[in-house]
Amino acid sequence: LEAASKLLRVRGRVIPSSTEFIKLRAEMTDGTIVEGESNIPHSGKRIRHIYSDPALPKPEGAALRAIDEADV
């Protein structure tokens, strides 16, 4: 992430919220399930419910520290 941030000239720090593999899923109004962030808008269907798998991914310690230390 650091190398990509430098290449893209990102200001601030980019910290992943979790290091777990997280799948985004959507249940459409017709009951079908679409998996994958990029697949959901291409389904051409309306979303009834959207959720992640796992439902409660383990947070990354660096992200928790950054939030705790944030000056907001």
Coordinates of C-alpha atoms in Angstrom, one line a residue:
L1 CA 0.0 0.0 0.0
E2 CA 2.8 2.4 0.7
A3 CA 4.3 2.0 -2.7
A4 CA 0.9 2.5 -4.4
S5 CA 0.2 5.5 -2.2
K6 CA 3.5 7.1 -3.3
L7 CA 2.9 6.2 -7.0
L8 CA -0.6 7.8 -6.9
R9 CA 0.6 10.7 -4.7
V10 CA -2.0 10.0 -2.0
R11 CA -1.9 12.5 0.8
G12 CA -2.2 11.0 4.2
R13 CA -2.0 7.3 5.0
V14 CA -3.9 4.5 3.5
I15 CA -4.6 1.8 6.0
P16 CA -6.6 -1.4 5.3
S17 CA -9.5 -1.9 7.7
S18 CA -8.9 -5.6 7.8
T19 CA -6.4 -8.1 6.4
E20 CA -9.1 -10.8 6.0
F21 CA -10.4 -11.7 2.6
I22 CA -13.9 -10.1 2.6
K23 CA -16.5 -10.8 0.0
L24 CA -19.2 -8.3 -0.8
R25 CA -22.6 -9.8 -1.6
A26 CA -26.0 -8.4 -2.5
E27 CA -29.4 -10.0 -2.4
M28 CA -31.4 -8.6 -5.3
T29 CA -35.1 -7.9 -5.2
D30 CA -35.8 -11.1 -7.2
G31 CA -34.0 -13.1 -4.6
T32 CA -30.8 -13.8 -6.5
I33 CA -27.4 -13.3 -4.8
V34 CA -24.6 -11.5 -6.6
E35 CA -21.1 -11.8 -5.3
G36 CA -18.3 -9.3 -5.8
E37 CA -18.2 -5.5 -5.7
S38 CA -17.7 -5.1 -9.4
N39 CA -20.4 -7.6 -10.3
I40 CA -23.2 -6.0 -8.3
P41 CA -23.8 -2.9 -10.5
H42 CA -23.6 -5.1 -13.6
S43 CA -26.4 -7.3 -12.5
G44 CA -29.0 -4.9 -13.8
K45 CA -31.2 -5.6 -10.8
R46 CA -32.3 -3.6 -7.8
I47 CA -30.6 -4.4 -4.4
R48 CA -32.7 -5.5 -1.5
H49 CA -29.8 -6.1 1.0
I50 CA -26.0 -5.8 0.8
Y51 CA -23.7 -7.6 3.2
S52 CA -20.1 -8.8 3.7
D53 CA -18.8 -12.3 4.3
P54 CA -17.5 -12.6 6.9
A55 CA -20.2 -10.4 8.5
L56 CA -17.8 -9.1 11.2
P57 CA -14.2 -9.2 9.8
K58 CA -11.4 -8.8 12.3
P59 CA -10.2 -5.2 12.3
E60 CA -6.6 -4.4 11.5
G61 CA -4.7 -3.1 14.6
A62 CA -3.1 -0.3 12.6
A63 CA -6.5 1.0 11.6
L64 CA -7.8 0.9 15.1
R65 CA -4.8 2.8 16.4
A66 CA -5.1 5.4 13.6
I67 CA -8.8 6.0 14.5
D68 CA -7.9 6.2 18.2
E69 CA -5.2 8.7 17.5
A70 CA -7.1 10.8 15.0
D71 CA -7.5 14.5 15.6
V72 CA -11.2 15.0 14.9

